[in-house]
Coordinates of C-alpha atoms in Angstrom, one line a residue:
M23 CA 0.0 0.0 0.3
R24 CA 1.3 3.4 -1.0
R25 CA -0.2 6.5 0.6
A26 CA 1.4 9.9 0.0
A27 CA 1.2 12.6 3.1
S28 CA 0.1 16.2 2.4
A29 CA 3.6 17.9 1.5
E30 CA 4.1 20.3 -1.4
P31 CA 6.4 18.5 -4.2
E32 CA 8.2 21.6 -4.9
R33 CA 9.2 21.5 -1.2
T34 CA 11.1 18.3 -1.0
A35 CA 14.3 20.4 -2.4
L36 CA 14.8 21.9 1.2
G37 CA 16.1 18.8 2.7
R38 CA 17.4 15.1 1.5
L39 CA 15.0 12.1 1.4
L40 CA 15.3 9.1 3.5
T41 CA 13.8 5.9 3.4
L42 CA 13.3 4.6 7.1
T43 CA 11.9 1.7 9.2
V44 CA 10.2 3.2 12.1
G45 CA 10.8 1.9 15.3
A46 CA 10.3 3.1 19.3
P47 CA 8.5 6.5 20.2
A48 CA 10.9 8.7 21.6
A49 CA 10.3 11.4 24.4
G50 CA 9.0 14.5 22.5
G51 CA 6.5 13.0 20.1
T52 CA 8.8 11.6 17.3
F53 CA 10.0 7.9 16.6
V54 CA 13.2 6.6 16.6
A55 CA 14.9 5.3 12.8
R56 CA 18.4 4.8 12.0
H57 CA 20.2 5.6 8.9
E58 CA 23.6 4.2 8.1
G59 CA 24.1 4.0 11.9
R60 CA 22.7 7.6 12.7
V61 CA 19.6 8.1 14.8
V62 CA 16.7 10.2 12.8
F63 CA 13.9 11.2 15.0
V64 CA 10.7 11.0 12.4
R65 CA 7.7 13.2 13.1
G66 CA 4.3 12.0 11.7
A67 CA 5.2 8.1 11.3
V68 CA 3.8 5.1 13.6
P69 CA 6.2 2.5 14.6
G70 CA 6.5 -0.3 12.4
E71 CA 5.9 1.7 9.4
T72 CA 8.5 1.9 6.7
V73 CA 8.0 5.6 5.4
V74 CA 9.9 8.0 3.2
A75 CA 11.1 11.1 5.3
R76 CA 12.6 15.1 4.4
L77 CA 15.3 15.7 6.9
L78 CA 14.8 18.9 8.6
E79 CA 18.5 20.2 8.2
D80 CA 20.0 20.0 4.7
A81 CA 22.2 17.1 4.4
K82 CA 25.7 18.6 3.9
N83 CA 25.2 21.0 6.7
S84 CA 24.1 18.3 9.4
A85 CA 26.7 15.4 8.2
K86 CA 28.7 15.7 11.6
A87 CA 25.3 16.2 14.1
R88 CA 24.7 13.0 16.8
F89 CA 21.1 12.7 15.3
W90 CA 18.8 13.9 12.6
R91 CA 15.1 15.2 12.5
A92 CA 13.0 14.7 9.7
E93 CA 9.2 14.5 8.5
T94 CA 7.4 11.8 6.9
L95 CA 6.2 12.3 3.4
E96 CA 5.3 8.9 2.2
I97 CA 4.1 6.1 3.8
L98 CA 5.2 2.8 2.2
D99 CA 4.2 0.1 4.6
P100 CA 1.7 1.7 7.0
S101 CA 0.7 0.7 10.4
P102 CA -2.7 -0.7 11.5
D103 CA -2.5 1.9 14.4
R104 CA -2.6 4.5 11.9
V105 CA -5.6 6.3 11.0
P106 CA -7.0 9.2 9.1
S107 CA -5.6 12.5 10.7
V108 CA -8.2 14.2 13.0
W109 CA -6.5 17.3 12.3
P110 CA -4.8 17.3 8.7
E111 CA -3.5 21.0 8.9
A112 CA -1.1 19.4 11.6
G113 CA 0.6 16.8 9.2
T114 CA 3.8 17.6 7.4
D115 CA 4.5 20.9 6.5
G116 CA 1.7 22.1 9.0
V117 CA 0.9 23.4 12.4
G118 CA 2.8 21.9 15.5
G119 CA 1.1 20.8 18.5
A120 CA -0.7 17.5 17.5
E121 CA 2.0 15.4 16.1
W122 CA -0.1 12.1 16.5
A123 CA -3.4 12.8 15.0
H124 CA -2.7 10.4 12.8
I125 CA -2.8 7.9 15.6
G126 CA -5.7 5.8 17.2
L127 CA -6.4 6.7 20.8
H128 CA -5.9 3.8 22.0
A129 CA -2.7 3.2 20.5
Q130 CA -1.2 6.7 21.5
R131 CA -1.6 5.6 24.9
R132 CA 0.1 2.9 24.5
L133 CA 3.2 4.6 23.0
A134 CA 2.9 7.2 25.9
T135 CA 2.8 4.6 28.4
E136 CA 6.0 3.0 26.8
V137 CA 7.7 6.5 26.9
L138 CA 7.0 7.3 30.4
Q139 CA 7.8 3.5 31.6
D140 CA 11.0 3.8 29.5
L141 CA 11.9 7.3 31.2
L142 CA 11.6 5.7 34.6
R143 CA 13.7 3.0 33.9
R144 CA 16.6 4.9 32.4
A145 CA 16.2 7.3 35.4
G146 CA 16.8 4.4 37.2
V147 CA 13.6 4.6 39.7
S148 CA 13.5 1.4 41.7
T149 CA 10.6 1.6 44.1
L150 CA 7.8 1.6 41.7
A151 CA 7.2 -1.6 39.5
T152 CA 7.6 0.4 36.0
E153 CA 4.8 -1.7 34.5
E154 CA 2.5 -0.5 37.0
A155 CA 2.9 3.0 35.2
Q156 CA 0.1 3.4 32.8
V157 CA -1.4 6.5 30.7
E158 CA -5.2 6.6 31.4
P159 CA -7.7 9.0 29.6
A160 CA -9.6 11.5 31.0
P161 CA -13.1 10.4 32.2
H162 CA -15.8 10.2 29.1
D163 CA -13.2 11.0 26.4
T164 CA -14.1 9.3 23.4
D165 CA -12.3 10.7 21.1
G166 CA -9.8 13.5 22.3
L167 CA -11.4 16.3 20.4
G168 CA -12.7 19.7 21.9
W169 CA -10.6 19.7 25.0
R170 CA -8.3 22.9 24.4
T171 CA -9.8 25.6 26.6
R172 CA -7.0 27.9 25.8
V173 CA -5.5 28.5 22.2
R174 CA -2.9 30.7 20.7
L175 CA -3.3 31.9 17.3
T176 CA -0.2 33.8 15.4
R177 CA -0.4 36.6 12.7
G178 CA 1.5 35.1 9.9
A179 CA 3.5 36.7 6.9
D180 CA 0.4 36.6 4.8
G181 CA -1.7 38.5 7.7
L182 CA -3.8 35.7 8.8
L183 CA -4.2 33.8 12.2
G184 CA -2.8 30.6 12.3
M185 CA -0.3 28.5 14.0
R186 CA 3.5 27.7 14.1
G187 CA 4.8 24.6 12.8
W188 CA 7.3 21.9 14.3
R189 CA 10.4 23.2 15.4
S190 CA 9.5 26.6 13.1
H191 CA 8.7 30.1 13.2
E192 CA 6.6 29.8 10.0
V193 CA 2.7 30.1 10.6
H194 CA 0.1 27.8 8.9
P195 CA -3.8 27.7 8.5
V196 CA -5.3 25.8 11.5
G197 CA -8.2 24.7 9.3
E198 CA -11.4 23.5 12.0
N199 CA -8.7 23.6 14.9
P200 CA -10.7 20.3 16.3
L201 CA -8.6 20.3 19.7
A202 CA -9.7 23.7 20.8
A203 CA -13.4 24.0 22.6
E204 CA -16.4 24.9 20.7
E205 CA -16.7 28.0 22.3
I206 CA -13.4 28.9 20.4
R207 CA -14.0 27.3 17.0
A208 CA -17.4 29.6 17.0
L209 CA -15.6 32.9 17.0
G210 CA -13.8 31.9 13.8
L211 CA -10.9 33.7 14.4
P212 CA -8.9 33.0 11.6
D213 CA -11.5 34.9 9.5
L214 CA -11.9 38.1 11.4
A215 CA -10.7 41.6 9.8
L216 CA -8.2 42.5 13.0
P217 CA -6.5 45.4 13.2
E218 CA -2.7 45.4 11.8
A219 CA -0.9 45.9 14.6
V220 CA -2.4 42.5 16.1
E221 CA 0.6 40.1 16.4
A222 CA -1.4 37.0 18.2
V223 CA -4.6 36.3 19.9
D224 CA -5.1 34.3 23.0
A225 CA -8.6 32.8 23.0
V226 CA -10.1 31.5 26.3
A227 CA -13.2 29.2 27.0
P228 CA -13.6 29.2 30.7
S229 CA -16.3 26.9 32.7
V230 CA -18.2 29.9 33.7
G231 CA -19.2 32.9 31.5
R232 CA -18.6 33.9 28.1
P233 CA -14.9 33.5 26.1
A234 CA -12.8 35.7 26.6
V235 CA -10.2 36.9 23.9
V236 CA -6.9 38.9 24.2
L237 CA -5.5 40.9 21.4
I238 CA -1.8 40.9 21.7
G239 CA 0.8 43.4 19.8
R240 CA 3.5 46.0 20.3
G241 CA 1.8 48.6 18.5
L242 CA -1.9 47.8 20.0
P243 CA -2.8 51.5 21.5
A244 CA -3.4 51.7 25.4
G245 CA -6.7 52.6 26.9
G246 CA -10.4 51.6 26.6
A247 CA -12.5 51.2 23.3
G248 CA -13.9 54.0 21.5
A249 CA -12.9 57.1 19.7
S250 CA -10.5 58.4 22.4
G251 CA -7.4 57.0 21.3
G252 CA -8.3 53.2 22.5
L253 CA -9.2 50.2 20.3
E254 CA -12.2 49.8 18.6
V255 CA -13.9 46.6 19.2
P256 CA -13.4 44.1 16.1
Q257 CA -16.7 43.2 14.5
G258 CA -17.1 39.7 15.6
L259 CA -16.0 39.9 19.1
E260 CA -18.9 42.1 20.4
D261 CA -20.0 39.2 22.4
V262 CA -17.0 38.2 24.2
D263 CA -14.9 39.5 27.1
L264 CA -11.9 41.5 25.0
A265 CA -8.7 42.9 26.2
V266 CA -5.6 44.1 24.6
Q267 CA -2.2 43.2 26.0
G268 CA 0.5 45.9 24.5
P269 CA 3.6 47.4 25.4
T270 CA 2.3 49.1 28.8
G271 CA 0.6 45.5 30.0
L272 CA -2.9 44.7 29.9
T273 CA -6.1 46.7 29.1
A274 CA -9.9 45.5 29.1
L275 CA -12.1 46.8 26.8
S276 CA -14.6 44.7 28.0
G277 CA -14.7 42.2 31.3
D278 CA -11.9 43.1 33.4
G279 CA -9.3 40.6 31.9
M280 CA -10.2 37.8 33.9
V281 CA -12.1 34.4 33.7
A282 CA -13.9 32.5 36.2
E283 CA -13.1 28.7 36.3
E284 CA -15.5 26.3 38.6
V285 CA -13.9 23.3 40.1
L286 CA -15.9 20.9 42.6
G287 CA -18.1 23.6 43.1
R288 CA -15.6 26.4 44.0
R289 CA -14.9 29.5 41.8
F290 CA -11.5 30.5 41.0
R291 CA -10.5 34.1 39.2
V292 CA -7.7 33.4 36.9
G293 CA -6.3 35.6 34.3
A294 CA -7.1 35.4 31.0
T295 CA -3.5 35.0 29.6
G296 CA -2.7 33.3 32.9
F297 CA -1.8 29.5 33.8
W298 CA -4.7 27.2 34.0
Q299 CA -4.7 23.6 33.0
V300 CA -6.3 23.6 29.4
H301 CA -8.1 20.6 29.2
R302 CA -11.9 21.1 30.1
Q303 CA -11.7 18.0 32.6
A304 CA -7.8 18.5 34.0
P305 CA -8.6 20.8 36.9
E306 CA -11.1 18.5 38.6
V307 CA -9.5 15.1 37.6
L308 CA -6.2 16.3 39.1
T309 CA -7.8 18.0 42.3
S310 CA -9.5 14.6 42.9
V311 CA -6.0 12.5 42.3
V312 CA -4.3 15.3 44.8
L313 CA -7.2 15.1 47.5
R314 CA -7.0 11.3 47.8
D315 CA -3.0 11.0 47.4
T316 CA -2.3 13.7 50.2
E317 CA -4.4 11.5 52.7
A318 CA -4.3 15.1 54.9
R319 CA -5.5 15.0 58.1
E320 CA -7.4 17.7 60.1
G321 CA -4.6 19.9 61.9
D322 CA -1.9 19.2 59.2
T323 CA 0.6 21.7 57.9
I324 CA 0.9 21.3 54.2
W325 CA 2.8 23.6 51.5
D326 CA 1.3 23.8 48.0
L327 CA 4.4 24.5 46.1
F328 CA 4.4 26.4 42.8
G329 CA 0.6 26.9 43.8
G330 CA -0.8 29.2 40.7
V331 CA -4.0 30.6 41.5
G332 CA -4.4 28.4 44.5
L333 CA -6.4 25.5 43.1
F334 CA -5.0 22.7 45.1
A335 CA -4.7 24.6 48.4
A336 CA -8.5 25.7 48.3
A337 CA -9.6 21.9 48.6
L338 CA -6.5 20.9 50.9
A339 CA -7.6 23.7 53.1
D340 CA -10.9 22.0 53.7
E341 CA -9.5 18.7 54.5
V342 CA -7.1 20.5 57.2
G343 CA -9.9 22.1 59.0
P344 CA -9.4 25.0 61.2
A345 CA -6.7 23.5 63.2
G346 CA -4.4 23.0 60.0
R347 CA -2.5 25.2 57.5
V348 CA -1.9 25.2 54.2
L349 CA 0.8 27.8 52.5
S350 CA 0.6 28.2 48.9
V351 CA 3.6 29.5 47.2
E352 CA 3.7 30.7 43.9
G353 CA 6.7 32.7 41.8
D354 CA 4.4 34.6 39.5
R355 CA 3.5 37.6 40.7
R356 CA 0.0 38.0 39.2
A357 CA -1.0 34.2 40.0
G358 CA 0.2 34.6 43.3
A359 CA -1.9 37.8 44.0
L360 CA -5.0 35.9 42.3
A361 CA -4.2 33.1 44.7
E362 CA -4.6 35.4 47.7
E363 CA -8.2 36.9 46.4
N364 CA -9.2 33.3 45.7
L365 CA -8.1 31.7 49.5
A366 CA -9.1 34.8 51.1
A367 CA -12.7 33.2 52.5
L368 CA -10.0 30.0 54.0
P369 CA -8.3 31.4 57.1
Q370 CA -6.6 28.5 57.4
A371 CA -4.8 28.9 53.9
S372 CA -2.5 31.6 52.8
A373 CA -0.4 32.6 49.8
E374 CA 2.7 34.1 49.0
T375 CA 4.3 35.2 46.1
A376 CA 8.3 34.0 46.1
D377 CA 11.0 31.9 44.6
V378 CA 9.8 28.3 45.9
A379 CA 13.6 27.1 46.6
A380 CA 14.6 30.7 48.6
W381 CA 10.8 30.2 50.4
V382 CA 11.3 26.7 51.3
R383 CA 15.1 27.6 52.9
A384 CA 13.6 30.0 54.5
Q385 CA 11.0 28.1 56.6
E386 CA 11.6 27.4 60.2
K387 CA 9.0 24.6 60.5
D388 CA 8.7 21.8 58.8
P389 CA 5.7 20.5 57.0
D390 CA 3.5 17.4 57.4
R391 CA 2.9 17.1 53.8
V392 CA 4.1 18.8 50.3
V393 CA 2.2 19.0 46.8
V394 CA 4.1 20.3 44.1
D395 CA 3.2 21.1 40.7
P396 CA 6.1 22.6 39.1
P397 CA 6.9 23.7 35.5
R398 CA 8.4 21.4 32.8
A399 CA 12.1 21.8 34.0
G400 CA 10.8 19.9 37.4
L401 CA 12.0 20.5 41.1
G402 CA 15.8 19.6 40.4
P403 CA 18.0 17.5 42.5
E404 CA 18.4 20.6 45.2
L405 CA 14.9 21.6 45.7
M406 CA 14.1 17.6 45.9
A407 CA 16.5 16.9 48.6
M408 CA 15.6 19.7 50.5
L409 CA 11.8 18.5 50.3
C410 CA 12.6 15.1 51.2
A411 CA 14.7 16.3 54.6
R412 CA 12.0 18.8 55.6
T413 CA 8.7 16.5 54.9
R414 CA 7.5 14.8 57.6
E415 CA 5.6 12.2 55.6
R416 CA 3.9 12.6 52.0
I417 CA 5.0 14.3 48.9
V418 CA 2.7 14.4 45.9
Y419 CA 4.3 15.5 42.6
V420 CA 2.3 16.5 39.8
S421 CA 4.2 16.5 36.8
C422 CA 3.4 17.7 33.0
E423 CA 7.2 16.5 31.8
P424 CA 7.8 12.6 32.5
S425 CA 11.6 13.1 32.0
T426 CA 12.1 15.5 34.9
L427 CA 9.7 13.8 37.4
A428 CA 11.8 10.5 36.4
R429 CA 14.8 12.5 37.2
D430 CA 13.2 13.9 40.6
L431 CA 11.7 10.7 41.9
K432 CA 15.6 9.1 41.6
A433 CA 16.5 11.8 43.6
A434 CA 13.5 11.2 46.2
E435 CA 14.7 7.6 46.1
E436 CA 18.6 8.4 46.5
A437 CA 17.4 10.6 50.0
G438 CA 15.4 7.6 51.5
W439 CA 12.0 8.1 50.2
R440 CA 9.7 5.7 47.8
V441 CA 7.5 5.8 45.2
E442 CA 4.6 4.7 46.3
D443 CA 2.0 5.5 43.4
L444 CA 2.0 7.2 40.3
R445 CA -0.8 7.4 38.0
A446 CA -0.5 9.3 34.3
F447 CA -3.3 11.1 32.6
D448 CA -3.8 11.7 28.7
L449 CA -5.0 15.5 29.2
F450 CA -3.5 16.4 26.0
P451 CA -5.1 13.7 23.3
H452 CA -3.2 13.8 19.9
T453 CA -0.1 15.1 21.4
H454 CA 2.7 13.2 23.4
H455 CA 2.2 15.3 26.3
I456 CA 1.3 13.2 29.7
E457 CA 0.3 15.0 33.0
S458 CA 1.3 12.6 35.9
V459 CA 0.8 12.3 39.8
A460 CA 3.4 10.7 41.8
V461 CA 3.0 9.7 45.4
L462 CA 6.3 9.7 47.6
T463 CA 6.4 8.3 51.2
R464 CA 9.7 7.7 53.6
A465 CA 10.9 4.4 53.1
A466 CA 10.8 2.0 56.2

């Protein structure tokens, strides 16, 4: 069987063409192949396939490189796991961010599980049986579509809004953008006539209220809407909360530049351009797992590190009760201020804006339990060691990057802790990303 990918024939001269037999998945959403002994990381393939792929770099310029990267142009022998792409615009020479859109969902989760288990083995994690780490779907997610509640579009050279390509600054059309929430797709952003100064657009579909849109650009005027020097509300965006992100910061044109999110019956104020889990179900799924895994008791002291706007801290405050204490720490000033606001009705909870490692060093009293939700860089050996030395009973580690999670879990084992449990969730369907929650306890 021979099936061509959506590549433009005239562009194949940009790189050398190779016929490759594709092997195991690699971290980062590609798959491993070999050409004359050199590793080639191939995008757009499936393990077991034979494909024709184009090198991203010209062969003469990369001859001494340890590895090459390539995109699939043609499938010579397809895998049974290959399906019609749910997002054709994310294929070869298309947008990044949906690198597994051509693979069946069940197979995606199997491949993500292989990557997670391999990273744990390579890191030397020994107190958890690696076969227990399995990637689970979000509840009731049958097709992996319409989950993304935060989307950024960028203006391309043709003046239209789209998304950047894989490892590229080139902007490509998004088509139907099927991973985006329906409320965002309904805005028709790529087709709107926006001021030329708009360089990018953030769109948010919150769980409460109407969508929010932020127009981003260095040349956008400050001030409100209207004829007094501010920006007129573009046609088609009259029914959204609209803001402008310009050189002087965020200016709300309608609404206040914030959105409301509701999780397990509690509301949170979040900046329209601030961090929040992008999958519609992720905040509830992760909060429920963190609550279960923390096993908080009344009167406990809990540190919630990299606490964002207070999502986990609020739920944990209910568990420790009036006699307990939850301290949320966040490095981002805006998120830290919102955490103070979101936790204001809970006297046993407090929020601080500080560098997390410096804050931990400065504390005089040790916590009973710690919850951490760091960025992709993870905790790092130093902070992991500090937390293992300071925490009395339990550390719950929420991770969006399995490679740094594996590294930090090994550091915890070396400090005398054990990995009691690890659950992983497919909260970024049709991509390689994994969200995990690991439980650490002191080794007996």
